[in-house]
PDB file of N, CA and C in Angstrom:
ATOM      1  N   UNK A  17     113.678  93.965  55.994  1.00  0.00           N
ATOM      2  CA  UNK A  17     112.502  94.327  56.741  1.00  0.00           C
ATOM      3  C   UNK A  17     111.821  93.054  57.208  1.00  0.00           C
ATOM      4  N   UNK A  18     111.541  92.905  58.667  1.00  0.00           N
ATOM      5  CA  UNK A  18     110.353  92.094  59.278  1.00  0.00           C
ATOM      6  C   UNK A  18     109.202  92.444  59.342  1.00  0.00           C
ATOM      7  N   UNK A  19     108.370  91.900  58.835  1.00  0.00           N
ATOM      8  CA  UNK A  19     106.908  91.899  59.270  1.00  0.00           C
ATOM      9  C   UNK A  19     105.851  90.753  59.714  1.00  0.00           C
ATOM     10  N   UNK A  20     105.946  90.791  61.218  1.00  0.00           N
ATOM     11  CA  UNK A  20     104.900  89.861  61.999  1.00  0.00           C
ATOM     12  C   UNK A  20     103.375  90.295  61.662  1.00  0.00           C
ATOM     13  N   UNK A  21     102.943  89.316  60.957  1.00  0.00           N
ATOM     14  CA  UNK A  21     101.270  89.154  61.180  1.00  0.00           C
ATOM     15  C   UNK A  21     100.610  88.431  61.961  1.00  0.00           C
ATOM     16  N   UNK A  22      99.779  89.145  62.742  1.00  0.00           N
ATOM     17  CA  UNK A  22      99.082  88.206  63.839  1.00  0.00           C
ATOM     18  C   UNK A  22      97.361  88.411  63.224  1.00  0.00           C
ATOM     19  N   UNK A  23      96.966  87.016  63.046  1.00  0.00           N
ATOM     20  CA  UNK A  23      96.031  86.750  61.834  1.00  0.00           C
ATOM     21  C   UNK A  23      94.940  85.332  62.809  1.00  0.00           C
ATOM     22  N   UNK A  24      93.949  85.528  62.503  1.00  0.00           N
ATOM     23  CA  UNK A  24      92.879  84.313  63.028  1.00  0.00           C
ATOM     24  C   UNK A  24      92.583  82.990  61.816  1.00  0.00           C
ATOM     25  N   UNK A  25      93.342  83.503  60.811  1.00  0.00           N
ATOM     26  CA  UNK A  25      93.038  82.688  59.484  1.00  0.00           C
ATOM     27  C   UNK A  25      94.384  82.540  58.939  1.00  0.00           C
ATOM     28  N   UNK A  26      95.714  81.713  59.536  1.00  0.00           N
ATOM     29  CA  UNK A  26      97.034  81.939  58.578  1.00  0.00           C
ATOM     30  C   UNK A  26      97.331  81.349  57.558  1.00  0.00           C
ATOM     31  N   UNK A  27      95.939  79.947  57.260  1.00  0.00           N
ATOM     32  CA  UNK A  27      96.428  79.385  55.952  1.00  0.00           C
ATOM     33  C   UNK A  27      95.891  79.991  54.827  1.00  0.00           C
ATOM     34  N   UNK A  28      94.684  81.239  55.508  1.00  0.00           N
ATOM     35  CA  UNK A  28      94.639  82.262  53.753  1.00  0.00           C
ATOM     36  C   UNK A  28      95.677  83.256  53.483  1.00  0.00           C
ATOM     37  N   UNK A  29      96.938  83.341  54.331  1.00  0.00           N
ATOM     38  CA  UNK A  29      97.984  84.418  53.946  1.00  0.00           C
ATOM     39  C   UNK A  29      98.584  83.608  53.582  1.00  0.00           C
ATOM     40  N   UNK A  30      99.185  82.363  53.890  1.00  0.00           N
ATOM     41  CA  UNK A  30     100.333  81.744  53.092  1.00  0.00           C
ATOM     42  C   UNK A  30     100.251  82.274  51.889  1.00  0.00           C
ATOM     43  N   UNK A  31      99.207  81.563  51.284  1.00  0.00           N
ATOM     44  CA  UNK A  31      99.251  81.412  49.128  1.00  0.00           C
ATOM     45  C   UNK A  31      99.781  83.226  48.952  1.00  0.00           C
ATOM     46  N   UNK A  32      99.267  84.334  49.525  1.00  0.00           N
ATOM     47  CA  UNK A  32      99.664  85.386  48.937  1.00  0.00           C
ATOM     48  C   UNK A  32     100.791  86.225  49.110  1.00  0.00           C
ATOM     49  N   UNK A  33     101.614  85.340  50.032  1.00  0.00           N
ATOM     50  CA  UNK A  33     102.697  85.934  50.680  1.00  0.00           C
ATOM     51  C   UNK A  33     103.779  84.907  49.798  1.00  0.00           C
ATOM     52  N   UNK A  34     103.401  83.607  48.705  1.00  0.00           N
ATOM     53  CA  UNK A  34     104.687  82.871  48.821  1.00  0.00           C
ATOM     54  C   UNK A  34     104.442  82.598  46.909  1.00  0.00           C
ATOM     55  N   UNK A  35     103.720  83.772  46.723  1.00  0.00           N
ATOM     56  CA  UNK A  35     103.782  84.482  45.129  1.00  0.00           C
ATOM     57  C   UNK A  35     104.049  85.745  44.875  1.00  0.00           C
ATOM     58  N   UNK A  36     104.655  85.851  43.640  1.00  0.00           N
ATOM     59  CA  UNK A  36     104.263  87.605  42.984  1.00  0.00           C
ATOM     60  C   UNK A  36     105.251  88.308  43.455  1.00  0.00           C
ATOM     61  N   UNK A  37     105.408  89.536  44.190  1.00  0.00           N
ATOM     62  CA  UNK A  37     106.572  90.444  44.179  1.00  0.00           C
ATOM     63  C   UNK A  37     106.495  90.237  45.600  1.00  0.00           C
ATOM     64  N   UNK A  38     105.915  89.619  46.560  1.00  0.00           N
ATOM     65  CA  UNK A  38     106.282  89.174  47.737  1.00  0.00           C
ATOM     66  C   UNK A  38     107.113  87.748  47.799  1.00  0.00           C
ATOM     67  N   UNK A  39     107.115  86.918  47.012  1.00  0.00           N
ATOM     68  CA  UNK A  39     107.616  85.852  47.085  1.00  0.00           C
ATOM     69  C   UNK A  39     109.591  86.004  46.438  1.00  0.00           C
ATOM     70  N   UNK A  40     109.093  87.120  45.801  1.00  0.00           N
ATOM     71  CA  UNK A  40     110.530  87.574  44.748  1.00  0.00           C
ATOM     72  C   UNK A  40     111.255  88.744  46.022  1.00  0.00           C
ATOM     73  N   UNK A  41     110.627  89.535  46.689  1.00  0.00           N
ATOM     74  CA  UNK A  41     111.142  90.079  47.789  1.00  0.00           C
ATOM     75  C   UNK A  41     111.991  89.157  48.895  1.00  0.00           C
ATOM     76  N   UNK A  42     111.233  87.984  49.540  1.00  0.00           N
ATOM     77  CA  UNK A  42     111.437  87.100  50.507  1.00  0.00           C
ATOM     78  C   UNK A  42     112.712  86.495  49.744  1.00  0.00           C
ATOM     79  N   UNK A  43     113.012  86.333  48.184  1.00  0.00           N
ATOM     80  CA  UNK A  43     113.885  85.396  47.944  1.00  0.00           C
ATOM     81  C   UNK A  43     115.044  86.089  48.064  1.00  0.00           C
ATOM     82  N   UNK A  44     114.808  87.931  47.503  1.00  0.00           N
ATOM     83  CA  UNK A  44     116.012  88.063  47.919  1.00  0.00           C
ATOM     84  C   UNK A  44     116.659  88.733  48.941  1.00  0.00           C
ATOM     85  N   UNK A  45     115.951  88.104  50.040  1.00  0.00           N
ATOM     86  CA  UNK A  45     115.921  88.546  51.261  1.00  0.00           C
ATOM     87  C   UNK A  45     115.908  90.174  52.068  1.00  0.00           C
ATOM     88  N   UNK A  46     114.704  90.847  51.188  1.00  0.00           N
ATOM     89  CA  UNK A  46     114.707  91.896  50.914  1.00  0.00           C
ATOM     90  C   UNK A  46     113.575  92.164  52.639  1.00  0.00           C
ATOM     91  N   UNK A  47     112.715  91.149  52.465  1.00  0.00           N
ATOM     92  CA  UNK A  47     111.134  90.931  53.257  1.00  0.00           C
ATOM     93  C   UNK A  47     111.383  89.773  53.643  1.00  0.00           C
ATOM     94  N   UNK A  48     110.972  90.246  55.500  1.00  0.00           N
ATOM     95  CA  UNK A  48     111.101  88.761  55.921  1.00  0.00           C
ATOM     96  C   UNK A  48     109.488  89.019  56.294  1.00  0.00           C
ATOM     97  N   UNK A  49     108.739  87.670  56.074  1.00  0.00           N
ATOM     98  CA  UNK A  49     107.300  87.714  56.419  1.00  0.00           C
ATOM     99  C   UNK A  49     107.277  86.574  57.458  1.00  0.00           C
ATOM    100  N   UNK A  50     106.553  86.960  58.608  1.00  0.00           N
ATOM    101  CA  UNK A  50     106.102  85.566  59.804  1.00  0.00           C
ATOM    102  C   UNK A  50     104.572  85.783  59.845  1.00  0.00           C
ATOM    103  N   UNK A  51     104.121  85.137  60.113  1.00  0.00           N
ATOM    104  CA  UNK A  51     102.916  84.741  60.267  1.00  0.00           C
ATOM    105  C   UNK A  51     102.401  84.447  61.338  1.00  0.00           C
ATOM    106  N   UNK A  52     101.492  84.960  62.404  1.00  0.00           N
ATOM    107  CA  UNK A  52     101.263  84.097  63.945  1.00  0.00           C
ATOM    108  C   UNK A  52      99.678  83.946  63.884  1.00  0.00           C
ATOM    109  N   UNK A  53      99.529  82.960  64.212  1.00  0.00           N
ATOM    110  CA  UNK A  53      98.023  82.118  64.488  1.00  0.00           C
ATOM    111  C   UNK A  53      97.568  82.961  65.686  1.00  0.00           C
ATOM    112  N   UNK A  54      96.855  83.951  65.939  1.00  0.00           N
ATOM    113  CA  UNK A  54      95.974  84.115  66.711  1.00  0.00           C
ATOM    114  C   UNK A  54      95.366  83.493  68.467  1.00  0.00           C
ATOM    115  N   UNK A  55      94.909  82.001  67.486  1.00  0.00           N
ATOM    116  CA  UNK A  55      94.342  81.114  68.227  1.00  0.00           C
ATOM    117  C   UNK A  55      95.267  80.172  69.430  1.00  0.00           C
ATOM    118  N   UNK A  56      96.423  80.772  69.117  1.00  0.00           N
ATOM    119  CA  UNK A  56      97.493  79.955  70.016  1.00  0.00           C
ATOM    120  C   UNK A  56      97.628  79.964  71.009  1.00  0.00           C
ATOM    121  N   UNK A  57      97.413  82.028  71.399  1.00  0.00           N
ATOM    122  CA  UNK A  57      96.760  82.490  72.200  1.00  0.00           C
ATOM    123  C   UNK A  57      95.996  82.644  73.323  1.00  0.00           C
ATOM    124  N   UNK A  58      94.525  82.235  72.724  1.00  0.00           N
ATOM    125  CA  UNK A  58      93.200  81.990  73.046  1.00  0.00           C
ATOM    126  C   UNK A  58      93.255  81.331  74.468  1.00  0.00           C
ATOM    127  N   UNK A  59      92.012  81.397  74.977  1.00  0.00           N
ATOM    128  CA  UNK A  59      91.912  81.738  76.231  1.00  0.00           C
ATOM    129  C   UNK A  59      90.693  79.727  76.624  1.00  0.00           C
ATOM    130  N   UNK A  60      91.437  79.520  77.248  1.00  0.00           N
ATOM    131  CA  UNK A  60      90.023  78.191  77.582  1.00  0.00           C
ATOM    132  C   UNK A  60      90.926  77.026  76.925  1.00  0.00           C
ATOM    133  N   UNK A  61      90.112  76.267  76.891  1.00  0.00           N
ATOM    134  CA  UNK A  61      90.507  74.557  76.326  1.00  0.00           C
ATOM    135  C   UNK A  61      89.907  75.168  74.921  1.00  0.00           C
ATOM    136  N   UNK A  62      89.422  75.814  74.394  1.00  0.00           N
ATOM    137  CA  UNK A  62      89.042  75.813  72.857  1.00  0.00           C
ATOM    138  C   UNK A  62      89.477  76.926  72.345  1.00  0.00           C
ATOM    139  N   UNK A  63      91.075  77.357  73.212  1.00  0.00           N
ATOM    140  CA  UNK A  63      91.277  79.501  72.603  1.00  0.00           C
ATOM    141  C   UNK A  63      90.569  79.903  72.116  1.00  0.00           C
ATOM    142  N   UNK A  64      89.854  80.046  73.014  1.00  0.00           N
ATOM    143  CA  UNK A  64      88.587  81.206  72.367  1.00  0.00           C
ATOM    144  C   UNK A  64      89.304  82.746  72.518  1.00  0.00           C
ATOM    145  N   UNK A  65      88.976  83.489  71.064  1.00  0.00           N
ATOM    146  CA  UNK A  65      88.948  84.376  70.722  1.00  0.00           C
ATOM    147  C   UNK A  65      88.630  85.669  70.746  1.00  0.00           C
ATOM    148  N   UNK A  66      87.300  85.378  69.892  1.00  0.00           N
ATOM    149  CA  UNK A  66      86.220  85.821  70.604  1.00  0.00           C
ATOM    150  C   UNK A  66      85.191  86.087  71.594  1.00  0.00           C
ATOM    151  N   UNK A  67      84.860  87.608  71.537  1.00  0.00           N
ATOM    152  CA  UNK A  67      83.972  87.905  72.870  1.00  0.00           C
ATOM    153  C   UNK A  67      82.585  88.206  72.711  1.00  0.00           C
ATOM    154  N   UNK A  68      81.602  88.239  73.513  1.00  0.00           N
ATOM    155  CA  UNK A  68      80.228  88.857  73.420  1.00  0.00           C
ATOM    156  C   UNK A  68      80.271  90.063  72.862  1.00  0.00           C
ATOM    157  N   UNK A  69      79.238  90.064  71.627  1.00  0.00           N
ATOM    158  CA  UNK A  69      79.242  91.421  70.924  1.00  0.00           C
ATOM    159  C   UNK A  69      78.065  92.203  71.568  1.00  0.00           C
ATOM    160  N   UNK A  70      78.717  93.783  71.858  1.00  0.00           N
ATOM    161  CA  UNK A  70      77.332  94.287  72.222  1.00  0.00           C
ATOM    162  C   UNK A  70      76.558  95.694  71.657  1.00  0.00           C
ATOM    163  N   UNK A  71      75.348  95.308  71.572  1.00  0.00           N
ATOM    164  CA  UNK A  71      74.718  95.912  70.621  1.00  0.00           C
ATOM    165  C   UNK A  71      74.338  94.962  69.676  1.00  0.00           C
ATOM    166  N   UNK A  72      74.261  93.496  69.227  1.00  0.00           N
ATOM    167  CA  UNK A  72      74.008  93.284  68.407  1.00  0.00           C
ATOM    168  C   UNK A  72      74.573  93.382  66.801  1.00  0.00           C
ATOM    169  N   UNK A  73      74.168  92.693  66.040  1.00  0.00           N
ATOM    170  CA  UNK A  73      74.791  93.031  64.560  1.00  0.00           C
ATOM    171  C   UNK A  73      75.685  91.699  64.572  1.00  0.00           C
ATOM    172  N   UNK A  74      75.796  91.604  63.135  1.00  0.00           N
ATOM    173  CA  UNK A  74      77.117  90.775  62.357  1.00  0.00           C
ATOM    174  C   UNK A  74      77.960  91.008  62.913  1.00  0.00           C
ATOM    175  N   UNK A  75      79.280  89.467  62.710  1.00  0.00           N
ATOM    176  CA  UNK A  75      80.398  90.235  62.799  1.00  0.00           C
ATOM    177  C   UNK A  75      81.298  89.400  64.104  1.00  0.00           C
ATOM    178  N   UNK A  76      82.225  89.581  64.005  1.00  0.00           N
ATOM    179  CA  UNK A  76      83.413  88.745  65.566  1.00  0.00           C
ATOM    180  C   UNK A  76      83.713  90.008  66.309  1.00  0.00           C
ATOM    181  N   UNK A  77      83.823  89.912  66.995  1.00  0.00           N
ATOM    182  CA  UNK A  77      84.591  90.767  68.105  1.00  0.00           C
ATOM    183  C   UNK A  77      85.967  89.983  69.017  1.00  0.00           C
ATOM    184  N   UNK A  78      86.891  90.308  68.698  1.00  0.00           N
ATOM    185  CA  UNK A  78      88.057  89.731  69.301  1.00  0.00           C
ATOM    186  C   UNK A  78      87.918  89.788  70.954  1.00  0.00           C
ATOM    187  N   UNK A  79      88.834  89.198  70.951  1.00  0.00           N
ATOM    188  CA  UNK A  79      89.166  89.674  72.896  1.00  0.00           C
ATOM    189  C   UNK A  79      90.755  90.102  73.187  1.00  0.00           C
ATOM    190  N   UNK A  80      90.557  91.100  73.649  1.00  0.00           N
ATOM    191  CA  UNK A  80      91.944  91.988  73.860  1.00  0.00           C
ATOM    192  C   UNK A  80      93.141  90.824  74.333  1.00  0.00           C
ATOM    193  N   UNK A  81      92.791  90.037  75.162  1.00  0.00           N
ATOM    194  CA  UNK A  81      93.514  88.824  75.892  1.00  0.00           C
ATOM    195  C   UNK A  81      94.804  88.376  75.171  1.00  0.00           C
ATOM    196  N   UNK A  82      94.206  87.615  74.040  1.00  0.00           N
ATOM    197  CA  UNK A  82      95.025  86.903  73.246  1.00  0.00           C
ATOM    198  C   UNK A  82      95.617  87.888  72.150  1.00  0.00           C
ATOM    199  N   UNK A  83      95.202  88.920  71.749  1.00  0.00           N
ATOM    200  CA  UNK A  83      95.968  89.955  71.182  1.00  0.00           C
ATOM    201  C   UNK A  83      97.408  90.270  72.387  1.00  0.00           C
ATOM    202  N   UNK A  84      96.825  90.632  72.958  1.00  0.00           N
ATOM    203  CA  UNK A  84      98.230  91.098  74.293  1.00  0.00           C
ATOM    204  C   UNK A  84      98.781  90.438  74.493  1.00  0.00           C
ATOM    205  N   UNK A  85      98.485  88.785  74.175  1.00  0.00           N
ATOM    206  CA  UNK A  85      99.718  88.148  74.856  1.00  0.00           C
ATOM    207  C   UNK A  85     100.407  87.344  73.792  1.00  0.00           C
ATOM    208  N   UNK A  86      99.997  88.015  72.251  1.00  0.00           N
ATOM    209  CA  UNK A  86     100.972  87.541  71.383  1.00  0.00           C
ATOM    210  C   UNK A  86     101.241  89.126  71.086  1.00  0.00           C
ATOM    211  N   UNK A  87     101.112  89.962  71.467  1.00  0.00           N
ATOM    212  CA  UNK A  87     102.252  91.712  71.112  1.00  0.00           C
ATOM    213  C   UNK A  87     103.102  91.168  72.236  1.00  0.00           C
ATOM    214  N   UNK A  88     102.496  91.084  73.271  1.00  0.00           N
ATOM    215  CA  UNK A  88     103.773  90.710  74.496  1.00  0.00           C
ATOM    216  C   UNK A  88     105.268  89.634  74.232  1.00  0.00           C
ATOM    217  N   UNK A  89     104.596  88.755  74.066  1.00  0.00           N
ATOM    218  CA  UNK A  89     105.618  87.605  73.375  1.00  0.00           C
ATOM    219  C   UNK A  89     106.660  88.469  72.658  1.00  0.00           C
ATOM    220  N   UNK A  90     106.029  88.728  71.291  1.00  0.00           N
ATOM    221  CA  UNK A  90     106.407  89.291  70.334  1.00  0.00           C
ATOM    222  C   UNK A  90     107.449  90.130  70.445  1.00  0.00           C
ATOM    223  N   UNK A  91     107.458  91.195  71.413  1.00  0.00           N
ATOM    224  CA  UNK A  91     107.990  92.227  71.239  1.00  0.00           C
ATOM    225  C   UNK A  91     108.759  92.145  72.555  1.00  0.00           C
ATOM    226  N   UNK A  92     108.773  91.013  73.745  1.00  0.00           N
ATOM    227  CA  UNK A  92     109.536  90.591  74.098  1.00  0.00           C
ATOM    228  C   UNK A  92     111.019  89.912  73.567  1.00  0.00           C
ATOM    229  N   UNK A  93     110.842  89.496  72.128  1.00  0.00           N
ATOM    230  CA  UNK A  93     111.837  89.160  71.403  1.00  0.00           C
ATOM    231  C   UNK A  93     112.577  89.923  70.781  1.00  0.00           C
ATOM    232  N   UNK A  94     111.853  90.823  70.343  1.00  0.00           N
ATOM    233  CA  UNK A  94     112.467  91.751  69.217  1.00  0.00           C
ATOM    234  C   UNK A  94     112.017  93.379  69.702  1.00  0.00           C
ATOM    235  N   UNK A  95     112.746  94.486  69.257  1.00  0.00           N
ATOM    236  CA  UNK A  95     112.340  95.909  68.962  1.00  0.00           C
ATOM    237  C   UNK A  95     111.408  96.325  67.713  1.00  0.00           C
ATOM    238  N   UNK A  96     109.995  96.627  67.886  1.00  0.00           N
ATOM    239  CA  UNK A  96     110.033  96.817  66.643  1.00  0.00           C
ATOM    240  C   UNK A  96     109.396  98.293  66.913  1.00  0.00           C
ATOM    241  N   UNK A  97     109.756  98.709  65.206  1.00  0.00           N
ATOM    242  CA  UNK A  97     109.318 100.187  64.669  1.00  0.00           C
ATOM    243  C   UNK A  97     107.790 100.745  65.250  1.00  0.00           C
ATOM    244  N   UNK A  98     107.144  99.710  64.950  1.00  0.00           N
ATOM    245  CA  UNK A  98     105.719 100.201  64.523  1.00  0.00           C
ATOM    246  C   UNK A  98     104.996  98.940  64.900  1.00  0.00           C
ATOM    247  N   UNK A  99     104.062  99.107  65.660  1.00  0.00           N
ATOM    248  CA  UNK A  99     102.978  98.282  65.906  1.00  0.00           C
ATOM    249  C   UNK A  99     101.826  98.787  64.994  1.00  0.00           C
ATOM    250  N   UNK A 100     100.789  97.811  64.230  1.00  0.00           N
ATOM    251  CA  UNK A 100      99.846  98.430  63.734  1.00  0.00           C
ATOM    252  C   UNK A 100      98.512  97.547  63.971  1.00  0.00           C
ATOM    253  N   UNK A 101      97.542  98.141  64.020  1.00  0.00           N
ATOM    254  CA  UNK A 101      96.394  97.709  64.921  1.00  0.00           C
ATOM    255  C   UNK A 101      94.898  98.132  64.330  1.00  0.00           C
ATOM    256  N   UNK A 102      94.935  96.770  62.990  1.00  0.00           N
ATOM    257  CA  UNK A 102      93.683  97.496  62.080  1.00  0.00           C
ATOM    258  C   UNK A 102      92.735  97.448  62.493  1.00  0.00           C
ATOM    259  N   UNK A 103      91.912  98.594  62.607  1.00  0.00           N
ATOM    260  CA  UNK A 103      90.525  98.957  62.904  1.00  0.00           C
ATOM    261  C   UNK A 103      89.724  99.410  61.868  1.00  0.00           C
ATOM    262  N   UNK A 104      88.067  98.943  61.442  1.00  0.00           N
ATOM    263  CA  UNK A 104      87.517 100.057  60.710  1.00  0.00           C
ATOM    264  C   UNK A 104      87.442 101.433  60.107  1.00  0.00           C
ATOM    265  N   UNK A 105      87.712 101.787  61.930  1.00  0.00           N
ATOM    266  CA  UNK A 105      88.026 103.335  61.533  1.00  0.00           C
ATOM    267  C   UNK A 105      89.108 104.212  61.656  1.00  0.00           C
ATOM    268  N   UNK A 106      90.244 103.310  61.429  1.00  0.00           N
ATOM    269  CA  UNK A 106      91.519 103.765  61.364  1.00  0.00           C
ATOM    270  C   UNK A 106      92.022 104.514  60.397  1.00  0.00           C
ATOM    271  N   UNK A 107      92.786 105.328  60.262  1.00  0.00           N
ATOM    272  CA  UNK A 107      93.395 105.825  59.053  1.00  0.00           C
ATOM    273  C   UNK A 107      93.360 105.235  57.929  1.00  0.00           C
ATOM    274  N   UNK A 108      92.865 105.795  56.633  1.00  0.00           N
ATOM    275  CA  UNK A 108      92.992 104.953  55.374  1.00  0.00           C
ATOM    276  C   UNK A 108      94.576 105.010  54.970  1.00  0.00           C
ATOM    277  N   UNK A 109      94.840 103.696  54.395  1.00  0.00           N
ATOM    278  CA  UNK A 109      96.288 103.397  54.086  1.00  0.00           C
ATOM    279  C   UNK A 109      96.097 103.664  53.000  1.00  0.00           C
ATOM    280  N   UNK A 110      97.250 104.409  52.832  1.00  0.00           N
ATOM    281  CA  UNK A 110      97.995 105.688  51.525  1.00  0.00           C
ATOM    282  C   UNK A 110      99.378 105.482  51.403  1.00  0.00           C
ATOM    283  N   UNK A 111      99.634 106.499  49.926  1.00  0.00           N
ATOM    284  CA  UNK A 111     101.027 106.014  49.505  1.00  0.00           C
ATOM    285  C   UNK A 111     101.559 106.311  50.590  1.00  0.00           C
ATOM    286  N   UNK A 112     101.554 107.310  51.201  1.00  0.00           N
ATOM    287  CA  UNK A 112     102.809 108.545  51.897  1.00  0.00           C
ATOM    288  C   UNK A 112     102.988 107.445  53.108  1.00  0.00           C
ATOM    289  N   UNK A 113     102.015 106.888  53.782  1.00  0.00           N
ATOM    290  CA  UNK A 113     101.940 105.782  54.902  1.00  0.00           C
ATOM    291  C   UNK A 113     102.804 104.617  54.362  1.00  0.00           C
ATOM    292  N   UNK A 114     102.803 104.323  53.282  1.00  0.00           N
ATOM    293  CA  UNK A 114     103.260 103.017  52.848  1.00  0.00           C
ATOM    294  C   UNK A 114     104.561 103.464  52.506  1.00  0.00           C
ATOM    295  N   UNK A 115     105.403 104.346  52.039  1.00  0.00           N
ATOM    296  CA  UNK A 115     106.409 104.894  52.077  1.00  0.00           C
ATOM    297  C   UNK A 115     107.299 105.183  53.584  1.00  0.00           C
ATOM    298  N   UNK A 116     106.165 105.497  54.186  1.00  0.00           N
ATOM    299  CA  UNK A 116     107.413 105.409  55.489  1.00  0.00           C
ATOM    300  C   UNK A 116     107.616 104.292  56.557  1.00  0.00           C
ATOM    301  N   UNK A 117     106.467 103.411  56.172  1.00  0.00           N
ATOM    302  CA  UNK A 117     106.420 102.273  56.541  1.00  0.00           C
ATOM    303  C   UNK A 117     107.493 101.196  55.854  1.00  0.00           C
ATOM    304  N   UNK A 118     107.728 101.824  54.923  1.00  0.00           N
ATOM    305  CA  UNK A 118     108.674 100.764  54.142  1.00  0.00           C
ATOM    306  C   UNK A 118     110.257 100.965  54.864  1.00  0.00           C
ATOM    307  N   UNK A 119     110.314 102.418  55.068  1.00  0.00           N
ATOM    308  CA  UNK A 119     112.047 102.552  55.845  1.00  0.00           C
ATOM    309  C   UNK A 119     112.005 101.826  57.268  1.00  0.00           C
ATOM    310  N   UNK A 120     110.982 101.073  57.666  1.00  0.00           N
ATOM    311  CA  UNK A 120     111.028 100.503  59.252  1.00  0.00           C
ATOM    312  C   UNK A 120     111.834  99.494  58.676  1.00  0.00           C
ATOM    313  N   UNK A 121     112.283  98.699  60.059  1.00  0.00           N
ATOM    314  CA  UNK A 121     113.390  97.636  59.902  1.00  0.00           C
ATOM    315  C   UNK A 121     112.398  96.312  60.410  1.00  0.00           C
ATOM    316  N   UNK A 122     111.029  96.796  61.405  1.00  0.00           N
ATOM    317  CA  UNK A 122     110.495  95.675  62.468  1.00  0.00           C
ATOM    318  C   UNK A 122     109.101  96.523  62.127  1.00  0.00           C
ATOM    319  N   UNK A 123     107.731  95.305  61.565  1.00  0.00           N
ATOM    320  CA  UNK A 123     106.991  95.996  62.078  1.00  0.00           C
ATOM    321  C   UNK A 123     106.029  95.278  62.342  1.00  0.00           C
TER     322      UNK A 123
END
């Protein structure tokens, strides 16, 4: 199994991806894990990310931009199963989800 993460922070996934029953998965080449920087992306001389939040409140708001043009890349390379696209108010992740997520080959 592949799994691309596209992340704004990739040196806090390293440490938890390269211990524990993920690190023992990857060895025996059970889980392949990649990692993609976000910011590579980004839009301007400073990839910017982020966009004007509106309404006010805490908080980042991405910009669709640099999301699209690392799914694009991405999936220009490869087929994958399942795109997933966490939101607040997305489905809560459950066993039965994590079970069929596990028979994908790309996700």
């Amino acid at each position: 199994m592949r799994i691309d993460i596209i992340t704004v922070a990739p040196d806090l996934l390293e440490s938890p991806f390269s211990h524990s029953i993920l690190k023992r998965a990857q060895d025996k080449k059970l889980a392949e894990i990649h990692i993609h920087d976000l910011r590579e992306y980004g839009l301007g001389n400073y990839k910017q990310i982020d966009d004007t939040q509106f309404g006010g409140g805490a908080g980042m708001v991405l910009m669709i931009e640099p999301i699209d043009n690392c799914i694009s890349k991405l999936t220009s390379q490869r087929n994958y199963d399942e795109v997933i696209y966490m939101t607040p108010d997305a489905k809560t992740l459950n066993q039965t989800t994590c079970n069929s997520l596990s028979l994908k080959e790309n996700i």
